[in-house]
Amino acid sequence: ARSNVYKPPVDFPDSGLTAGEVVELVLSALRNNDVPSPDYGIEILFGYSSPESQIVEQMETEGLKPSQYRTFLSMSADNMALFEHATAVIDKADFSPDSLKGYFTARLMEEGGSSKNDVSVNFILSTAGTNEDDCWLIDSMLIRPSKLRRRRRR
């Protein structure tokens, strides 16, 4: 049985993880953002952000810090699901023909909440190659709020 106690990773990024495991790890880190220290979860997200990502671009050009990114995320209620969800499930996983890009959709669920409040997060990940030391890194993370999905269904 797997314990539900969150243990933050010490070494990251970890080339031993699959693309799906990176998505799960990052979502779990954000859910436990202040374990063991404030914004450590966002530090993990930063560590798994690819050179193609906006995060790395802003780190390099503007010196973006985890606390600033948290403030930015906190400005939108939809983004708060990253920190406040109870569980996350991967709904969809596709890979490019060359296997160097992964396209994942994760669903963030509230504690005992109704599924209409679920928030979807689209991840695009990439890896430089298939060698043992190549890591899966996140190119983009797009939050799709529940309201949009409900509206579309009518």
PDB file of N, CA and C in Angstrom, residues 9-89:
ATOM      1  N   PRO A   9      10.374  15.746  -3.263  1.00  0.00           N
ATOM      2  CA  PRO A   9      11.638  15.265  -3.826  1.00  0.00           C
ATOM      3  C   PRO A   9      12.773  16.209  -3.450  1.00  0.00           C
ATOM      4  N   VAL A  10      13.951  15.656  -3.304  1.00  0.00           N
ATOM      5  CA  VAL A  10      15.116  16.460  -2.974  1.00  0.00           C
ATOM      6  C   VAL A  10      15.897  16.775  -4.247  1.00  0.00           C
ATOM      7  N   ASP A  11      16.028  15.780  -5.104  1.00  0.00           N
ATOM      8  CA  ASP A  11      16.775  15.971  -6.345  1.00  0.00           C
ATOM      9  C   ASP A  11      15.796  16.081  -7.507  1.00  0.00           C
ATOM     10  N   PHE A  12      15.817  17.199  -8.199  1.00  0.00           N
ATOM     11  CA  PHE A  12      14.961  17.344  -9.367  1.00  0.00           C
ATOM     12  C   PHE A  12      15.609  18.333 -10.316  1.00  0.00           C
ATOM     13  N   PRO A  13      15.394  18.204 -11.622  1.00  0.00           N
ATOM     14  CA  PRO A  13      14.547  17.172 -12.223  1.00  0.00           C
ATOM     15  C   PRO A  13      15.198  15.792 -12.186  1.00  0.00           C
ATOM     16  N   ASP A  14      14.365  14.772 -12.196  1.00  0.00           N
ATOM     17  CA  ASP A  14      14.800  13.386 -12.077  1.00  0.00           C
ATOM     18  C   ASP A  14      14.569  12.696 -13.422  1.00  0.00           C
ATOM     19  N   SER A  15      15.665  12.251 -14.043  1.00  0.00           N
ATOM     20  CA  SER A  15      15.552  11.628 -15.362  1.00  0.00           C
ATOM     21  C   SER A  15      14.908  10.244 -15.287  1.00  0.00           C
ATOM     22  N   GLY A  16      14.719   9.739 -14.066  1.00  0.00           N
ATOM     23  CA  GLY A  16      14.103   8.424 -13.935  1.00  0.00           C
ATOM     24  C   GLY A  16      12.586   8.448 -14.078  1.00  0.00           C
ATOM     25  N   LEU A  17      11.984   9.637 -14.138  1.00  0.00           N
ATOM     26  CA  LEU A  17      10.524   9.728 -14.174  1.00  0.00           C
ATOM     27  C   LEU A  17       9.996   9.723 -15.606  1.00  0.00           C
ATOM     28  N   THR A  18       8.856   9.077 -15.796  1.00  0.00           N
ATOM     29  CA  THR A  18       8.153   9.159 -17.081  1.00  0.00           C
ATOM     30  C   THR A  18       7.464  10.520 -17.163  1.00  0.00           C
ATOM     31  N   ALA A  19       6.987  10.864 -18.350  1.00  0.00           N
ATOM     32  CA  ALA A  19       6.279  12.140 -18.530  1.00  0.00           C
ATOM     33  C   ALA A  19       5.074  12.215 -17.591  1.00  0.00           C
ATOM     34  N   GLY A  20       4.324  11.118 -17.500  1.00  0.00           N
ATOM     35  CA  GLY A  20       3.145  11.106 -16.627  1.00  0.00           C
ATOM     36  C   GLY A  20       3.516  11.271 -15.170  1.00  0.00           C
ATOM     37  N   GLU A  21       4.622  10.675 -14.779  1.00  0.00           N
ATOM     38  CA  GLU A  21       5.067  10.803 -13.386  1.00  0.00           C
ATOM     39  C   GLU A  21       5.492  12.239 -13.079  1.00  0.00           C
ATOM     40  N   VAL A  22       6.060  12.928 -14.078  1.00  0.00           N
ATOM     41  CA  VAL A  22       6.423  14.337 -13.876  1.00  0.00           C
ATOM     42  C   VAL A  22       5.166  15.167 -13.634  1.00  0.00           C
ATOM     43  N   VAL A  23       4.120  14.930 -14.447  1.00  0.00           N
ATOM     44  CA  VAL A  23       2.855  15.650 -14.261  1.00  0.00           C
ATOM     45  C   VAL A  23       2.311  15.393 -12.853  1.00  0.00           C
ATOM     46  N   GLU A  24       2.289  14.118 -12.453  1.00  0.00           N
ATOM     47  CA  GLU A  24       1.755  13.777 -11.127  1.00  0.00           C
ATOM     48  C   GLU A  24       2.591  14.397 -10.014  1.00  0.00           C
ATOM     49  N   LEU A  25       3.911  14.344 -10.174  1.00  0.00           N
ATOM     50  CA  LEU A  25       4.802  14.894  -9.147  1.00  0.00           C
ATOM     51  C   LEU A  25       4.605  16.395  -8.994  1.00  0.00           C
ATOM     52  N   VAL A  26       4.548  17.114 -10.129  1.00  0.00           N
ATOM     53  CA  VAL A  26       4.427  18.565 -10.069  1.00  0.00           C
ATOM     54  C   VAL A  26       3.083  18.966  -9.459  1.00  0.00           C
ATOM     55  N   LEU A  27       2.005  18.267  -9.841  1.00  0.00           N
ATOM     56  CA  LEU A  27       0.696  18.594  -9.267  1.00  0.00           C
ATOM     57  C   LEU A  27       0.680  18.302  -7.763  1.00  0.00           C
ATOM     58  N   SER A  28       1.304  17.203  -7.376  1.00  0.00           N
ATOM     59  CA  SER A  28       1.385  16.852  -5.964  1.00  0.00           C
ATOM     60  C   SER A  28       2.220  17.889  -5.211  1.00  0.00           C
ATOM     61  N   ALA A  29       3.299  18.358  -5.836  1.00  0.00           N
ATOM     62  CA  ALA A  29       4.153  19.374  -5.208  1.00  0.00           C
ATOM     63  C   ALA A  29       3.385  20.677  -5.013  1.00  0.00           C
ATOM     64  N   LEU A  30       2.584  21.065  -6.018  1.00  0.00           N
ATOM     65  CA  LEU A  30       1.820  22.312  -5.890  1.00  0.00           C
ATOM     66  C   LEU A  30       0.728  22.170  -4.829  1.00  0.00           C
ATOM     67  N   ARG A  31       0.133  20.968  -4.751  1.00  0.00           N
ATOM     68  CA  ARG A  31      -0.898  20.721  -3.744  1.00  0.00           C
ATOM     69  C   ARG A  31      -0.289  20.841  -2.334  1.00  0.00           C
ATOM     70  N   ASN A  32       0.998  20.534  -2.232  1.00  0.00           N
ATOM     71  CA  ASN A  32       1.724  20.620  -0.950  1.00  0.00           C
ATOM     72  C   ASN A  32       2.784  21.714  -1.050  1.00  0.00           C
ATOM     73  N   ASN A  33       2.373  22.856  -1.604  1.00  0.00           N
ATOM     74  CA  ASN A  33       3.333  23.883  -2.016  1.00  0.00           C
ATOM     75  C   ASN A  33       4.301  24.318  -0.911  1.00  0.00           C
ATOM     76  N   ASP A  34       3.831  24.356   0.333  1.00  0.00           N
ATOM     77  CA  ASP A  34       4.688  24.888   1.396  1.00  0.00           C
ATOM     78  C   ASP A  34       5.372  23.808   2.223  1.00  0.00           C
ATOM     79  N   VAL A  35       5.440  22.588   1.685  1.00  0.00           N
ATOM     80  CA  VAL A  35       6.149  21.490   2.349  1.00  0.00           C
ATOM     81  C   VAL A  35       7.450  21.248   1.585  1.00  0.00           C
ATOM     82  N   PRO A  36       8.596  21.273   2.214  1.00  0.00           N
ATOM     83  CA  PRO A  36       8.887  21.562   3.625  1.00  0.00           C
ATOM     84  C   PRO A  36       9.102  23.053   3.896  1.00  0.00           C
ATOM     85  N   SER A  37       9.032  23.902   2.843  1.00  0.00           N
ATOM     86  CA  SER A  37       9.268  25.334   3.042  1.00  0.00           C
ATOM     87  C   SER A  37       8.385  26.099   2.057  1.00  0.00           C
ATOM     88  N   PRO A  38       8.136  27.383   2.310  1.00  0.00           N
ATOM     89  CA  PRO A  38       7.213  28.141   1.457  1.00  0.00           C
ATOM     90  C   PRO A  38       7.606  28.073  -0.028  1.00  0.00           C
ATOM     91  N   ASP A  39       6.609  27.772  -0.856  1.00  0.00           N
ATOM     92  CA  ASP A  39       6.752  27.749  -2.319  1.00  0.00           C
ATOM     93  C   ASP A  39       7.745  26.703  -2.824  1.00  0.00           C
ATOM     94  N   TYR A  40       8.027  25.693  -2.008  1.00  0.00           N
ATOM     95  CA  TYR A  40       8.902  24.618  -2.490  1.00  0.00           C
ATOM     96  C   TYR A  40       8.244  23.898  -3.671  1.00  0.00           C
ATOM     97  N   GLY A  41       6.915  23.789  -3.630  1.00  0.00           N
ATOM     98  CA  GLY A  41       6.199  23.151  -4.741  1.00  0.00           C
ATOM     99  C   GLY A  41       6.429  23.893  -6.045  1.00  0.00           C
ATOM    100  N   ILE A  42       6.416  25.223  -5.972  1.00  0.00           N
ATOM    101  CA  ILE A  42       6.666  26.011  -7.180  1.00  0.00           C
ATOM    102  C   ILE A  42       8.125  25.875  -7.604  1.00  0.00           C
ATOM    103  N   GLU A  43       9.027  25.747  -6.645  1.00  0.00           N
ATOM    104  CA  GLU A  43      10.436  25.497  -7.009  1.00  0.00           C
ATOM    105  C   GLU A  43      10.555  24.204  -7.814  1.00  0.00           C
ATOM    106  N   ILE A  44       9.756  23.199  -7.421  1.00  0.00           N
ATOM    107  CA  ILE A  44       9.786  21.926  -8.149  1.00  0.00           C
ATOM    108  C   ILE A  44       9.229  22.129  -9.562  1.00  0.00           C
ATOM    109  N   LEU A  45       8.123  22.884  -9.678  1.00  0.00           N
ATOM    110  CA  LEU A  45       7.594  23.215 -11.006  1.00  0.00           C
ATOM    111  C   LEU A  45       8.669  23.918 -11.839  1.00  0.00           C
ATOM    112  N   PHE A  46       9.366  24.876 -11.228  1.00  0.00           N
ATOM    113  CA  PHE A  46      10.441  25.573 -11.938  1.00  0.00           C
ATOM    114  C   PHE A  46      11.503  24.578 -12.400  1.00  0.00           C
ATOM    115  N   GLY A  47      11.841  23.644 -11.513  1.00  0.00           N
ATOM    116  CA  GLY A  47      12.882  22.668 -11.829  1.00  0.00           C
ATOM    117  C   GLY A  47      12.500  21.759 -12.983  1.00  0.00           C
ATOM    118  N   TYR A  48      11.196  21.543 -13.168  1.00  0.00           N
ATOM    119  CA  TYR A  48      10.716  20.697 -14.261  1.00  0.00           C
ATOM    120  C   TYR A  48      10.227  21.525 -15.449  1.00  0.00           C
ATOM    121  N   SER A  49      10.561  22.808 -15.484  1.00  0.00           N
ATOM    122  CA  SER A  49      10.157  23.643 -16.616  1.00  0.00           C
ATOM    123  C   SER A  49      11.254  23.626 -17.667  1.00  0.00           C
ATOM    124  N   SER A  50      10.847  23.450 -18.918  1.00  0.00           N
ATOM    125  CA  SER A  50      11.822  23.314 -19.999  1.00  0.00           C
ATOM    126  C   SER A  50      12.332  24.682 -20.443  1.00  0.00           C
ATOM    127  N   PRO A  51      13.454  24.690 -21.160  1.00  0.00           N
ATOM    128  CA  PRO A  51      13.978  25.957 -21.693  1.00  0.00           C
ATOM    129  C   PRO A  51      12.970  26.651 -22.614  1.00  0.00           C
ATOM    130  N   GLU A  52      12.004  25.878 -23.155  1.00  0.00           N
ATOM    131  CA  GLU A  52      10.988  26.462 -24.037  1.00  0.00           C
ATOM    132  C   GLU A  52       9.880  27.157 -23.261  1.00  0.00           C
ATOM    133  N   SER A  53       9.813  26.944 -21.950  1.00  0.00           N
ATOM    134  CA  SER A  53       8.652  27.399 -21.190  1.00  0.00           C
ATOM    135  C   SER A  53       8.734  28.890 -20.881  1.00  0.00           C
ATOM    136  N   GLN A  54       7.551  29.486 -20.679  1.00  0.00           N
ATOM    137  CA  GLN A  54       7.489  30.894 -20.275  1.00  0.00           C
ATOM    138  C   GLN A  54       8.168  31.091 -18.929  1.00  0.00           C
ATOM    139  N   ILE A  55       8.040  30.094 -18.059  1.00  0.00           N
ATOM    140  CA  ILE A  55       8.628  30.223 -16.719  1.00  0.00           C
ATOM    141  C   ILE A  55      10.133  30.426 -16.817  1.00  0.00           C
ATOM    142  N   VAL A  56      10.801  29.577 -17.595  1.00  0.00           N
ATOM    143  CA  VAL A  56      12.263  29.691 -17.703  1.00  0.00           C
ATOM    144  C   VAL A  56      12.637  30.997 -18.397  1.00  0.00           C
ATOM    145  N   GLU A  57      11.844  31.362 -19.406  1.00  0.00           N
ATOM    146  CA  GLU A  57      12.111  32.623 -20.097  1.00  0.00           C
ATOM    147  C   GLU A  57      12.041  33.792 -19.113  1.00  0.00           C
ATOM    148  N   GLN A  58      11.010  33.783 -18.251  1.00  0.00           N
ATOM    149  CA  GLN A  58      10.865  34.888 -17.286  1.00  0.00           C
ATOM    150  C   GLN A  58      11.901  34.815 -16.172  1.00  0.00           C
ATOM    151  N   MET A  59      12.351  33.602 -15.843  1.00  0.00           N
ATOM    152  CA  MET A  59      13.421  33.488 -14.855  1.00  0.00           C
ATOM    153  C   MET A  59      14.685  34.131 -15.419  1.00  0.00           C
ATOM    154  N   GLU A  60      14.941  33.880 -16.716  1.00  0.00           N
ATOM    155  CA  GLU A  60      16.183  34.371 -17.312  1.00  0.00           C
ATOM    156  C   GLU A  60      16.123  35.863 -17.611  1.00  0.00           C
ATOM    157  N   THR A  61      14.942  36.361 -18.045  1.00  0.00           N
ATOM    158  CA  THR A  61      14.885  37.775 -18.442  1.00  0.00           C
ATOM    159  C   THR A  61      14.510  38.680 -17.280  1.00  0.00           C
ATOM    160  N   GLU A  62      13.650  38.199 -16.378  1.00  0.00           N
ATOM    161  CA  GLU A  62      13.150  39.081 -15.321  1.00  0.00           C
ATOM    162  C   GLU A  62      13.504  38.590 -13.921  1.00  0.00           C
ATOM    163  N   GLY A  63      14.223  37.480 -13.833  1.00  0.00           N
ATOM    164  CA  GLY A  63      14.570  36.955 -12.512  1.00  0.00           C
ATOM    165  C   GLY A  63      13.350  36.498 -11.720  1.00  0.00           C
ATOM    166  N   LEU A  64      12.382  35.902 -12.434  1.00  0.00           N
ATOM    167  CA  LEU A  64      11.155  35.427 -11.784  1.00  0.00           C
ATOM    168  C   LEU A  64      11.484  34.504 -10.609  1.00  0.00           C
ATOM    169  N   LYS A  65      10.832  34.770  -9.470  1.00  0.00           N
ATOM    170  CA  LYS A  65      11.043  33.947  -8.276  1.00  0.00           C
ATOM    171  C   LYS A  65       9.772  33.159  -7.960  1.00  0.00           C
ATOM    172  N   PRO A  66       9.914  32.023  -7.262  1.00  0.00           N
ATOM    173  CA  PRO A  66       8.729  31.229  -6.925  1.00  0.00           C
ATOM    174  C   PRO A  66       7.630  32.035  -6.232  1.00  0.00           C
ATOM    175  N   SER A  67       8.021  32.924  -5.302  1.00  0.00           N
ATOM    176  CA  SER A  67       6.992  33.686  -4.577  1.00  0.00           C
ATOM    177  C   SER A  67       6.238  34.617  -5.528  1.00  0.00           C
ATOM    178  N   GLN A  68       6.943  35.167  -6.523  1.00  0.00           N
ATOM    179  CA  GLN A  68       6.281  36.037  -7.493  1.00  0.00           C
ATOM    180  C   GLN A  68       5.321  35.218  -8.354  1.00  0.00           C
ATOM    181  N   TYR A  69       5.734  34.012  -8.706  1.00  0.00           N
ATOM    182  CA  TYR A  69       4.874  33.179  -9.544  1.00  0.00           C
ATOM    183  C   TYR A  69       3.629  32.758  -8.767  1.00  0.00           C
ATOM    184  N   ARG A  70       3.810  32.478  -7.470  1.00  0.00           N
ATOM    185  CA  ARG A  70       2.640  32.135  -6.673  1.00  0.00           C
ATOM    186  C   ARG A  70       1.666  33.306  -6.622  1.00  0.00           C
ATOM    187  N   THR A  71       2.184  34.522  -6.430  1.00  0.00           N
ATOM    188  CA  THR A  71       1.326  35.708  -6.410  1.00  0.00           C
ATOM    189  C   THR A  71       0.581  35.841  -7.729  1.00  0.00           C
ATOM    190  N   PHE A  72       1.287  35.607  -8.825  1.00  0.00           N
ATOM    191  CA  PHE A  72       0.671  35.674 -10.150  1.00  0.00           C
ATOM    192  C   PHE A  72      -0.451  34.643 -10.268  1.00  0.00           C
ATOM    193  N   LEU A  73      -0.193  33.411  -9.868  1.00  0.00           N
ATOM    194  CA  LEU A  73      -1.215  32.365  -9.948  1.00  0.00           C
ATOM    195  C   LEU A  73      -2.405  32.702  -9.065  1.00  0.00           C
ATOM    196  N   SER A  74      -2.132  33.293  -7.910  1.00  0.00           N
ATOM    197  CA  SER A  74      -3.193  33.559  -6.938  1.00  0.00           C
ATOM    198  C   SER A  74      -4.160  34.640  -7.404  1.00  0.00           C
ATOM    199  N   MET A  75      -3.797  35.371  -8.450  1.00  0.00           N
ATOM    200  CA  MET A  75      -4.684  36.427  -8.927  1.00  0.00           C
ATOM    201  C   MET A  75      -5.911  35.848  -9.637  1.00  0.00           C
ATOM    202  N   SER A  76      -5.871  34.586  -9.993  1.00  0.00           N
ATOM    203  CA  SER A  76      -7.013  33.968 -10.664  1.00  0.00           C
ATOM    204  C   SER A  76      -7.532  32.804  -9.829  1.00  0.00           C
ATOM    205  N   ALA A  77      -8.850  32.821  -9.579  1.00  0.00           N
ATOM    206  CA  ALA A  77      -9.456  31.754  -8.771  1.00  0.00           C
ATOM    207  C   ALA A  77      -9.265  30.397  -9.432  1.00  0.00           C
ATOM    208  N   ASP A  78      -9.303  30.368 -10.772  1.00  0.00           N
ATOM    209  CA  ASP A  78      -9.148  29.090 -11.472  1.00  0.00           C
ATOM    210  C   ASP A  78      -7.791  28.470 -11.166  1.00  0.00           C
ATOM    211  N   ASN A  79      -6.765  29.316 -11.135  1.00  0.00           N
ATOM    212  CA  ASN A  79      -5.411  28.810 -10.878  1.00  0.00           C
ATOM    213  C   ASN A  79      -5.271  28.249  -9.476  1.00  0.00           C
ATOM    214  N   MET A  80      -6.101  28.708  -8.540  1.00  0.00           N
ATOM    215  CA  MET A  80      -5.960  28.264  -7.159  1.00  0.00           C
ATOM    216  C   MET A  80      -6.209  26.766  -7.021  1.00  0.00           C
ATOM    217  N   ALA A  81      -6.901  26.187  -7.992  1.00  0.00           N
ATOM    218  CA  ALA A  81      -7.114  24.735  -7.957  1.00  0.00           C
ATOM    219  C   ALA A  81      -5.788  23.987  -7.943  1.00  0.00           C
ATOM    220  N   LEU A  82      -4.735  24.587  -8.497  1.00  0.00           N
ATOM    221  CA  LEU A  82      -3.418  23.944  -8.472  1.00  0.00           C
ATOM    222  C   LEU A  82      -2.965  23.691  -7.040  1.00  0.00           C
ATOM    223  N   PHE A  83      -3.331  24.607  -6.136  1.00  0.00           N
ATOM    224  CA  PHE A  83      -2.900  24.495  -4.743  1.00  0.00           C
ATOM    225  C   PHE A  83      -3.950  23.802  -3.878  1.00  0.00           C
ATOM    226  N   GLU A  84      -5.210  23.875  -4.301  1.00  0.00           N
ATOM    227  CA  GLU A  84      -6.296  23.490  -3.398  1.00  0.00           C
ATOM    228  C   GLU A  84      -6.969  22.167  -3.744  1.00  0.00           C
ATOM    229  N   HIS A  85      -6.575  21.526  -4.837  1.00  0.00           N
ATOM    230  CA  HIS A  85      -7.266  20.286  -5.207  1.00  0.00           C
ATOM    231  C   HIS A  85      -6.940  19.170  -4.219  1.00  0.00           C
ATOM    232  N   ALA A  86      -7.866  18.204  -4.137  1.00  0.00           N
ATOM    233  CA  ALA A  86      -7.662  17.069  -3.227  1.00  0.00           C
ATOM    234  C   ALA A  86      -6.920  15.942  -3.936  1.00  0.00           C
ATOM    235  N   THR A  87      -7.293  15.688  -5.188  1.00  0.00           N
ATOM    236  CA  THR A  87      -6.623  14.644  -5.966  1.00  0.00           C
ATOM    237  C   THR A  87      -6.541  15.077  -7.411  1.00  0.00           C
ATOM    238  N   ALA A  88      -5.639  14.445  -8.121  1.00  0.00           N
ATOM    239  CA  ALA A  88      -5.480  14.716  -9.550  1.00  0.00           C
ATOM    240  C   ALA A  88      -5.445  13.382 -10.285  1.00  0.00           C
ATOM    241  N   VAL A  89      -6.121  13.345 -11.425  1.00  0.00           N
ATOM    242  CA  VAL A  89      -6.085  12.147 -12.271  1.00  0.00           C
ATOM    243  C   VAL A  89      -5.669  12.565 -13.667  1.00  0.00           C
TER     244      VAL A  89
END
